[in-house]
Coordinates of C-alpha atoms in Angstrom, one line a residue:
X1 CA -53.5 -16.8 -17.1
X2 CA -52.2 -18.6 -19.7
X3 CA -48.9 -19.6 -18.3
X4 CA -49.7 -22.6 -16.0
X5 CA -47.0 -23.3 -12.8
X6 CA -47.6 -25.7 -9.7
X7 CA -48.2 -23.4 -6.1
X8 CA -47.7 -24.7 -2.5
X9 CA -51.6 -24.9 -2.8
X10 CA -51.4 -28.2 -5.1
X11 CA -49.2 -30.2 -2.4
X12 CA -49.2 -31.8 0.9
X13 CA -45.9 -31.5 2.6
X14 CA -46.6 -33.7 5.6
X15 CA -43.6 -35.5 6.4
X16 CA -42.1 -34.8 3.0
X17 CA -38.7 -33.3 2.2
X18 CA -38.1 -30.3 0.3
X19 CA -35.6 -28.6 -1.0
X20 CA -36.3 -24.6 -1.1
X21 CA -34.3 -22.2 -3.2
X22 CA -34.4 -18.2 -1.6
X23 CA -32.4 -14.9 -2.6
X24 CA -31.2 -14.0 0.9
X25 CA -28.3 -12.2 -1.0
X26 CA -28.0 -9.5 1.7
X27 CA -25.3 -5.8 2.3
X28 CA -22.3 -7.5 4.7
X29 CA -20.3 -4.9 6.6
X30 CA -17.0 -6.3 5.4
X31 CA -15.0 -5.4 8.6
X32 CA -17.5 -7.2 11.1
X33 CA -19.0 -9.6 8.7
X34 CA -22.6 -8.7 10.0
X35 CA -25.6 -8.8 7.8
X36 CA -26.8 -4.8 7.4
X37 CA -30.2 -5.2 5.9
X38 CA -32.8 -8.7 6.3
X39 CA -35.3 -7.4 4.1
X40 CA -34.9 -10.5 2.1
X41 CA -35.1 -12.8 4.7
X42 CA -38.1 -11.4 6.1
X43 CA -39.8 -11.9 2.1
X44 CA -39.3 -15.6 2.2
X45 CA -40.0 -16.1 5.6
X46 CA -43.6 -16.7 4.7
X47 CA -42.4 -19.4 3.1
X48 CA -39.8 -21.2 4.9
X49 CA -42.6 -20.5 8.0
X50 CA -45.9 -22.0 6.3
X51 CA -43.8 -25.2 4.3
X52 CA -42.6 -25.9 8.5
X53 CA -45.5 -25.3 9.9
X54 CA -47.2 -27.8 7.1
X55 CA -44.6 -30.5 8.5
X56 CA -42.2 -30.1 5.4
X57 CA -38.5 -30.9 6.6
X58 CA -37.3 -27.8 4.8
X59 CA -34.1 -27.9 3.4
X60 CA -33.2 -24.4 2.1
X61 CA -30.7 -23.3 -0.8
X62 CA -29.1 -19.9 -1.4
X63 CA -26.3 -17.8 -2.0
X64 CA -24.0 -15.1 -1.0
X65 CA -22.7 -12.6 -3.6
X66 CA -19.8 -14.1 -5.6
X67 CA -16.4 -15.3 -5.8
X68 CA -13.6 -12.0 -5.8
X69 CA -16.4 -9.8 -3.9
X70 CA -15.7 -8.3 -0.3
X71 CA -19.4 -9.6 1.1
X72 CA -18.7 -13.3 -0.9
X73 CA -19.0 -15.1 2.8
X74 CA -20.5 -17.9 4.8
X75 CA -24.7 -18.1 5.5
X76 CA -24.0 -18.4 9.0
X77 CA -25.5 -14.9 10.6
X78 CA -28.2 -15.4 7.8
X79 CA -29.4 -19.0 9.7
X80 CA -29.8 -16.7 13.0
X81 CA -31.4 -13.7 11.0
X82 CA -34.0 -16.0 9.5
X83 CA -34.4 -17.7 13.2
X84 CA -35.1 -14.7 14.9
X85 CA -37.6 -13.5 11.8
X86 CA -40.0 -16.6 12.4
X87 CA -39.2 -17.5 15.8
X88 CA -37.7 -20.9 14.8
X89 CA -34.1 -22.7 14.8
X90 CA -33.0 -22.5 11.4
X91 CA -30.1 -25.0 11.9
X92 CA -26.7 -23.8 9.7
X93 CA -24.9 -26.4 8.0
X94 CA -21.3 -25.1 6.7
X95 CA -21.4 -27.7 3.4
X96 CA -23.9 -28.3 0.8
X97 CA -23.4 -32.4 -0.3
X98 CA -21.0 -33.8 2.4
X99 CA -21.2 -36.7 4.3
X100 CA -22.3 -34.7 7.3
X101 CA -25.2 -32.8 5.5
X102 CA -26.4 -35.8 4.0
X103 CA -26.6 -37.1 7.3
X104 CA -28.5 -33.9 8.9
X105 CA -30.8 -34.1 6.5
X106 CA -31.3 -37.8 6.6
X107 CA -32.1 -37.0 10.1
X108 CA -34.5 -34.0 9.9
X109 CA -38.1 -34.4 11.8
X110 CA -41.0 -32.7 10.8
X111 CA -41.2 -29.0 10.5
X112 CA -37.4 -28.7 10.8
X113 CA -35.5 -26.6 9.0
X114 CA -31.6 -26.1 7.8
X115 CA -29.4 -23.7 5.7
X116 CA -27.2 -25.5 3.6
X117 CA -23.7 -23.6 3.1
X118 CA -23.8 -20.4 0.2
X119 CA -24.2 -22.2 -3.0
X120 CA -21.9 -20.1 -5.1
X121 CA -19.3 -21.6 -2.5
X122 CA -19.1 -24.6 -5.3
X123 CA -17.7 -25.2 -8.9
X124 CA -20.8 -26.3 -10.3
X125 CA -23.2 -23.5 -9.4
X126 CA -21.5 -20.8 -11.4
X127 CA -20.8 -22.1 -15.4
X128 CA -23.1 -21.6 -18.3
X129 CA -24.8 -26.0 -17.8
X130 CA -27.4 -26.9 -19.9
X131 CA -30.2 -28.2 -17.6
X132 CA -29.2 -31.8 -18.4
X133 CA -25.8 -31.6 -17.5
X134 CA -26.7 -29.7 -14.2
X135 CA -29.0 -33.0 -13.5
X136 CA -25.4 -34.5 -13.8
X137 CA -23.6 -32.7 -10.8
X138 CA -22.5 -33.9 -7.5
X139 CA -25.0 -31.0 -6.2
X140 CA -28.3 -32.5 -8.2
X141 CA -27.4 -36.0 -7.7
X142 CA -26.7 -35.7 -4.2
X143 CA -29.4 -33.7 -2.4
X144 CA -32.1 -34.9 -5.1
X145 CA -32.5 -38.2 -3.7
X146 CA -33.0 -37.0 -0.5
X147 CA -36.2 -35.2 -1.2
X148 CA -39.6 -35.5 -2.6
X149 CA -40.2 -31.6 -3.5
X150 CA -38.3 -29.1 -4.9
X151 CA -39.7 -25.5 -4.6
X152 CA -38.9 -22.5 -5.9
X153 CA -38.8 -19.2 -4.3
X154 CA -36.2 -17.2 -5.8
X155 CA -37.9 -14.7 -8.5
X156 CA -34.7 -11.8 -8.1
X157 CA -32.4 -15.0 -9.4
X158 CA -35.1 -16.7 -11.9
X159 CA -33.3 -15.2 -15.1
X160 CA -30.0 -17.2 -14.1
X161 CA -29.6 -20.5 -15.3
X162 CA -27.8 -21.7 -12.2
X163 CA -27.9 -25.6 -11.1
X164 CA -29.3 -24.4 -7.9
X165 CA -32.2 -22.4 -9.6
X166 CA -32.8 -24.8 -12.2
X167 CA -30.7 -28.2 -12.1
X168 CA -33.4 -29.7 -9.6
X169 CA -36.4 -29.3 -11.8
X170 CA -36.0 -32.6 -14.6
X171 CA -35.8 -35.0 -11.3
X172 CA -38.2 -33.9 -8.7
X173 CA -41.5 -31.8 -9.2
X174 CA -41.1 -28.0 -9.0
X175 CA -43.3 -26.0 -7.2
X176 CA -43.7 -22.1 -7.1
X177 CA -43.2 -20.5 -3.8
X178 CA -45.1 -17.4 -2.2
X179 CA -42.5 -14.6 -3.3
X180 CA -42.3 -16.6 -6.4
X181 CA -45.9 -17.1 -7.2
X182 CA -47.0 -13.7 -6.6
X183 CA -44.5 -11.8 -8.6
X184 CA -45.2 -14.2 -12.0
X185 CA -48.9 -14.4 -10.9
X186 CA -48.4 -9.9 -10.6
X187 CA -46.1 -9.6 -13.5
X188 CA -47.9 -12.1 -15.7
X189 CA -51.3 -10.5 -14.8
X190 CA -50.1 -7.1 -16.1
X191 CA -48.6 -8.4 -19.0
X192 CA -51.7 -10.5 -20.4
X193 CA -53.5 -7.2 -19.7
X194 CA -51.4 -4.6 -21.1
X195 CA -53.3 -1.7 -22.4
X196 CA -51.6 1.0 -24.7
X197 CA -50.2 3.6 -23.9
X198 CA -47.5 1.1 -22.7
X199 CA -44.7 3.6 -21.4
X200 CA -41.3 2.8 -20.1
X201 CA -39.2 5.0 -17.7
X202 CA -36.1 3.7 -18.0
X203 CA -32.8 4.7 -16.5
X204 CA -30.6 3.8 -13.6
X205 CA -26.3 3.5 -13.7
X206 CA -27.0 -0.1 -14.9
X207 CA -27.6 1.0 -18.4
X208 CA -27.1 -2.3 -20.2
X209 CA -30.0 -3.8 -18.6
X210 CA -32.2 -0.9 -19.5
X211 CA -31.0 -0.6 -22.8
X212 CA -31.3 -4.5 -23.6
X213 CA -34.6 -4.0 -22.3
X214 CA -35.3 -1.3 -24.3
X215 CA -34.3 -3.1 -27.4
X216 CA -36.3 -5.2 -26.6
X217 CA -39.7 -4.0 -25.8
X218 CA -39.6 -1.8 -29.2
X219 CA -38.6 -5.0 -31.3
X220 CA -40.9 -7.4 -30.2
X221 CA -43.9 -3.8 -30.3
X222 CA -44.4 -4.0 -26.2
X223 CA -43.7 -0.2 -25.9
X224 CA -45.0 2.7 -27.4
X225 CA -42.8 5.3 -25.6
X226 CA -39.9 5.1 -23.6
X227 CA -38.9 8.1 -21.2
X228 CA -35.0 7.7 -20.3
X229 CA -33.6 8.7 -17.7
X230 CA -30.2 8.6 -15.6
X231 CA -27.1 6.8 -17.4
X232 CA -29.4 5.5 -20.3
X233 CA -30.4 9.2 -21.1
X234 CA -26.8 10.2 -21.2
X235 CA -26.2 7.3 -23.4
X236 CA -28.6 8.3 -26.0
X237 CA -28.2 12.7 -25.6
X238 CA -24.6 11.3 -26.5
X239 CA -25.8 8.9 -29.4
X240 CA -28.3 11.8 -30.7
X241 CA -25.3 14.4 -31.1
X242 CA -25.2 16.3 -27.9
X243 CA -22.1 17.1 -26.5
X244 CA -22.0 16.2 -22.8
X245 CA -18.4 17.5 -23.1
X246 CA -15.6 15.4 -21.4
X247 CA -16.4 14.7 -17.7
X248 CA -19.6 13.3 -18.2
X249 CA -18.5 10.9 -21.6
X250 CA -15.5 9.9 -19.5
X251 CA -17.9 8.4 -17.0
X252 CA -19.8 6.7 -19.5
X253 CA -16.4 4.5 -21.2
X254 CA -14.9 4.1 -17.5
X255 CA -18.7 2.4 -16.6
X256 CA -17.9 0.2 -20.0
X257 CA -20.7 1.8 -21.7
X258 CA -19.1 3.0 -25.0
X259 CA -20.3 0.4 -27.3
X260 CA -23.7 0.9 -25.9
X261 CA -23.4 4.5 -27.9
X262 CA -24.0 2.5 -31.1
X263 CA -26.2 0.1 -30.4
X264 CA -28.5 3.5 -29.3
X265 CA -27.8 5.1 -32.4
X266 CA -29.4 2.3 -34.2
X267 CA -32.1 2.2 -32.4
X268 CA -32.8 6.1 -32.4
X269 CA -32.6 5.3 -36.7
X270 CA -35.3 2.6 -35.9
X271 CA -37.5 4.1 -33.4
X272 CA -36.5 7.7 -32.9
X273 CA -40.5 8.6 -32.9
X274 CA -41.0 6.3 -29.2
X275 CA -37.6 7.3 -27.3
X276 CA -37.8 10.6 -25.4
X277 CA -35.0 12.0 -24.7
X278 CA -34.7 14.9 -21.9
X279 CA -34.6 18.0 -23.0
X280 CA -32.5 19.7 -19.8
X281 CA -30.3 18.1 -17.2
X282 CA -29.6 18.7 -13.7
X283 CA -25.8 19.5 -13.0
X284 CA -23.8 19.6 -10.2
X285 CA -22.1 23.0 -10.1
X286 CA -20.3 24.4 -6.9
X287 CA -22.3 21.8 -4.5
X288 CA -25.2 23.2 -6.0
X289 CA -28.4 21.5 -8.1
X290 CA -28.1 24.3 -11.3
X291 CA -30.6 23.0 -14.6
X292 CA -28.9 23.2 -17.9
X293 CA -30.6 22.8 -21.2
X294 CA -28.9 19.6 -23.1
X295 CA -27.2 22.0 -25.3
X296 CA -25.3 24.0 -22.8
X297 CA -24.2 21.2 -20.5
X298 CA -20.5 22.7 -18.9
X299 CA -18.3 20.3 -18.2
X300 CA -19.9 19.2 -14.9
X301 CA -21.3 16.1 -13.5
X302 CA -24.9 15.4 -14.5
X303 CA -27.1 14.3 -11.3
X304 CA -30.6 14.6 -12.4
X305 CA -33.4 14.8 -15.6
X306 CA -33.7 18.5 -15.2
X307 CA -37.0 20.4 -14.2
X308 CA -38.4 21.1 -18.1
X309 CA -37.8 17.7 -18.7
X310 CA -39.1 16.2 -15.7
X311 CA -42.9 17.9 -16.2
X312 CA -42.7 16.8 -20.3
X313 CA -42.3 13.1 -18.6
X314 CA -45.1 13.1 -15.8
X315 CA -47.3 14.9 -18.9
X316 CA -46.7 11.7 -20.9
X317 CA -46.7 9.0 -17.8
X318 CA -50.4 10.7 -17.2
X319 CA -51.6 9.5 -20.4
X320 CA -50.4 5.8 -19.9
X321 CA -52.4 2.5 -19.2
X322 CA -49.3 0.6 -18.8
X323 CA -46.4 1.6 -16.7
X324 CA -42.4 0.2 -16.2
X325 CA -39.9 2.0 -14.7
X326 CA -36.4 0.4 -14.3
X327 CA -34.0 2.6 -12.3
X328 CA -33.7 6.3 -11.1
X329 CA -33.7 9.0 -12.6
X330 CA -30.1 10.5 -10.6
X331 CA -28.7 10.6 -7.7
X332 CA -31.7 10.1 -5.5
X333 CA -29.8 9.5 -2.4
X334 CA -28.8 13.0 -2.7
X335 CA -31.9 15.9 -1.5
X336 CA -31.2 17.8 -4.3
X337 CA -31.0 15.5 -7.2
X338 CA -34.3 13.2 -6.1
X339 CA -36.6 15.1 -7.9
X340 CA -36.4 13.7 -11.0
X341 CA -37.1 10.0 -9.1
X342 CA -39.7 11.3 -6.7
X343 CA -41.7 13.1 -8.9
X344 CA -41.8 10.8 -11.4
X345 CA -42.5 7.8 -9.2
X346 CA -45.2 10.4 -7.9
X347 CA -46.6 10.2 -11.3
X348 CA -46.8 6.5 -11.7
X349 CA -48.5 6.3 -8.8
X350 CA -51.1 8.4 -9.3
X351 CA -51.6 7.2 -12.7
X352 CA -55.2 5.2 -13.1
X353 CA -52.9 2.5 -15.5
X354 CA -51.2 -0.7 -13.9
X355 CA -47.4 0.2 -12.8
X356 CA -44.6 -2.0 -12.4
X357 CA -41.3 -0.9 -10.7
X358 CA -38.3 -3.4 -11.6
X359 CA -37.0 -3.8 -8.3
X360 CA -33.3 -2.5 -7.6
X361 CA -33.0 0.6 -6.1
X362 CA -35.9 1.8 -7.6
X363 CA -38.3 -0.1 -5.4
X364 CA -35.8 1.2 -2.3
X365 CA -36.8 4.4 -3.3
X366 CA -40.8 3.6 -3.9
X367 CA -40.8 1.7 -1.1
X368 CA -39.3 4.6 1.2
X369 CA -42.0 7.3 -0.5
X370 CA -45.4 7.7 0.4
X371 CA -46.2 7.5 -3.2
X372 CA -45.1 3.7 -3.1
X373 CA -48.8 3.1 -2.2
X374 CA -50.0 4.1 -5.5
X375 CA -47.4 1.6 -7.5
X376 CA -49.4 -1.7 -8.6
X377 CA -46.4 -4.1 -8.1
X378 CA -43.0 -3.5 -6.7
X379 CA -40.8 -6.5 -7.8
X380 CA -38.1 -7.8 -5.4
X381 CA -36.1 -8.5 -8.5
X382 CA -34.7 -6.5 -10.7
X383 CA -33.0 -8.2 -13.6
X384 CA -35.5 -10.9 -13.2
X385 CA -38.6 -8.6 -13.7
X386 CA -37.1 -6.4 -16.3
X387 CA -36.4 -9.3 -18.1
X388 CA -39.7 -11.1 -18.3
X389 CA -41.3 -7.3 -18.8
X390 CA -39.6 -7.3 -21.9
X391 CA -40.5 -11.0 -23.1
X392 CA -37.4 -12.3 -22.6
X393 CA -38.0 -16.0 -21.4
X394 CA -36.5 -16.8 -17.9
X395 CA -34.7 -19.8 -17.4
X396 CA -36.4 -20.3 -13.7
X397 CA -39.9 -19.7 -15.0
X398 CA -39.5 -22.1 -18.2
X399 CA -37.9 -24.6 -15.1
X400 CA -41.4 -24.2 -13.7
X401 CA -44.0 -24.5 -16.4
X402 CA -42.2 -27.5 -17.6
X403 CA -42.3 -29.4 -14.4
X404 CA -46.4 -28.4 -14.0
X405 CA -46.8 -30.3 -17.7
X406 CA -45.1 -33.1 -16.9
X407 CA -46.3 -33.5 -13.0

């Protein structure tokens, strides 16, 4: 692999302090404030576990949603979520670079661990730094002194360029951790390898992402087909000249996707013979799943890649040595509108080419199929992974690699 990155296999964190950067990011229930879901604390608990059990004083970094959002909140219950996961005291600190969490971690024995308060509860973890100027901030130039490593474990946030994620890296060595190192070491693996066919299934209500992806992947010659699917298809039937009629346009400006109409109508001028368009939809009419052909879509809401469609897909995802697939195909949560997702996630998996789901709830919905078992990598991040699919350069990666050729 040509893209070189220190592990937790190059170090010896006896009695050494590190500082450990996670994506706990988890669903609140915003009337009782307890976490609903711990499937990201049980990913990096293999590596908060093995750096204490290796006598690191681990010193762990994350966040909580955002400032203005209803689950933006204290890491308190997640301290006690991630205690009860590896059978530990995680001890909570409610700051991040006062006097008292200096002094706790000043303190810390061997194998100890503490949660520092939710990053994005600061000024300087949010704006657009430059990596220099985040080695500037009270954050860096407090907590930095204090330790000897800093790792990495936080692929789902490795496209940010956040001081957390990256501010650490010019002043102490910067190590890859498990979840980190085996999604690049996955995702790398596939992508040094890539055999053609390379097909994308790309779809999802986060169209932009997809889309910039999209872009992407056909400019820079990663893709020879894409399949869309979900908003992105609507986006393009609508750039293509179908009429979706009203309802179904309306939702696409009130999701702020109008200006995403032109930038697919230039690329359908560009690369009209790789994007596949569906050819029928699946509608909901009178609380009923009824399939439309693209040209005779009523003035219903569309829930699903419609049967027709669905088989010309699976025909073409047969064919493929390289698979990515970036959000549903509908409203999977819904019995009758899954099909499209199941069935083509059934397809992937039982393809003989590598696959890649991009995390999001894509990889819910592999994970929760039998099918899952067939996928060759399910990332735990989704804007991270579609963004280093497409050969975009992530900020947290480029952190890492830098550190390895100077260390």
């Amino acid at each position: 692999m040509k893209y070189k990155f220190d592990t937790m296999d190059d170090y010896d964190f006896e009695g050494k302090t590190v500082l450990l950067r996670v994506d706990i990011n988890s669903p609140v229930d915003p009337t009782s404030g307890d976490l609903l879901d711990d499937t990201r604390m049980q990913l990096h608990s293999t590596t908060i576990d093995e750096l204490s059990r290796r006598g690191a004083k681990v010193v762990i970094l994350a966040h909580q949603s955002r400032p203005g959002k209803s689950d933006f909140t204290t890491l308190k219950e997640h301290a006690l979520a991630i205690s009860n996961i590896i059978g530990t005291e995680v001890q909570y600190v409610d700051s991040i670079f006062s006097k008292e969490a200096v002094n706790v971690i000043s303190n810390m024995v061997n194998g100890e661990i503490v949660l520092l308060e939710n990053v994005r509860f600061y000024s300087e973890e949010m704006p657009k730094l430059t990596i220099e100027e985040q080695t500037n901030t009270h954050l860096v130039k407090t907590l930095a002194p204090l330790a000897d490593y800093f790792v990495n474990d936080a692929f789902a946030t490795a496209h940010r360029s956040q001081t957390s994620i990256i501010g650490f890296s010019n002043v102490l060595p910067s190590i890859a951790g498990r979840v980190m190192e085996q999604e690049l070491s996955s995702l790398f693996g596939i992508l040094d390898n890539a055999q053609q066919p390379r097909i994308y299934v790309l779809g999802g209500i986060k169209a932009d992402d997809s889309i910039d992806v999209m872009a992407n992947a056909l400019k820079t010659n990663r893709a020879d087909y894409i399949l869309t699917t979900g908003l992105v298809a609507n986006i393009f039937l609508v750039a293509s000249g179908v009429d979706l009629k009203e309802f179904n346009y309306n939702f696409i400006v009130e999701r702020g996707y109008e200006n995403y109409i032109d930038i697919a109508k230039n690329l359908l001028d560009e690369f009209s013979d790789k994007i596949i368009l569906p050819v029928d939809l699946g509608i909901l009419e009178n609380d009923s799943r009824v399939d439309y052909p693209v040209d005779e879509i009523p003035n219903l809401p569309i829930y699903d890649i419609g049967i027709k469609t669905i088989e010309l897909y699976k025909e073409k995802i047969s064919t493929a040595k390289t698979l990515f697939a970036n959000g549903p195909a509908g409203v999977f949560e819904l019995e009758e509108f899954n099909k499209g997702t199941e069935e083509l996630l059934e397809a992937m998996a039982e393809s003989e080419g590598f696959s890649i789901i991009g995390g999001g709830h894509l990889a819910a919905a592999a994970s929760s199929m039998t099918s899952g078992d067939g996928i060759t990598h399910i990332s735990s991040g989704g804007g991270a992974s579609i963004n280093l699919i497409s050969g975009k350069e992530l900020p947290a990666v480029k952190a890492l690699i830098d550190s390895a050729k100077k260390n």
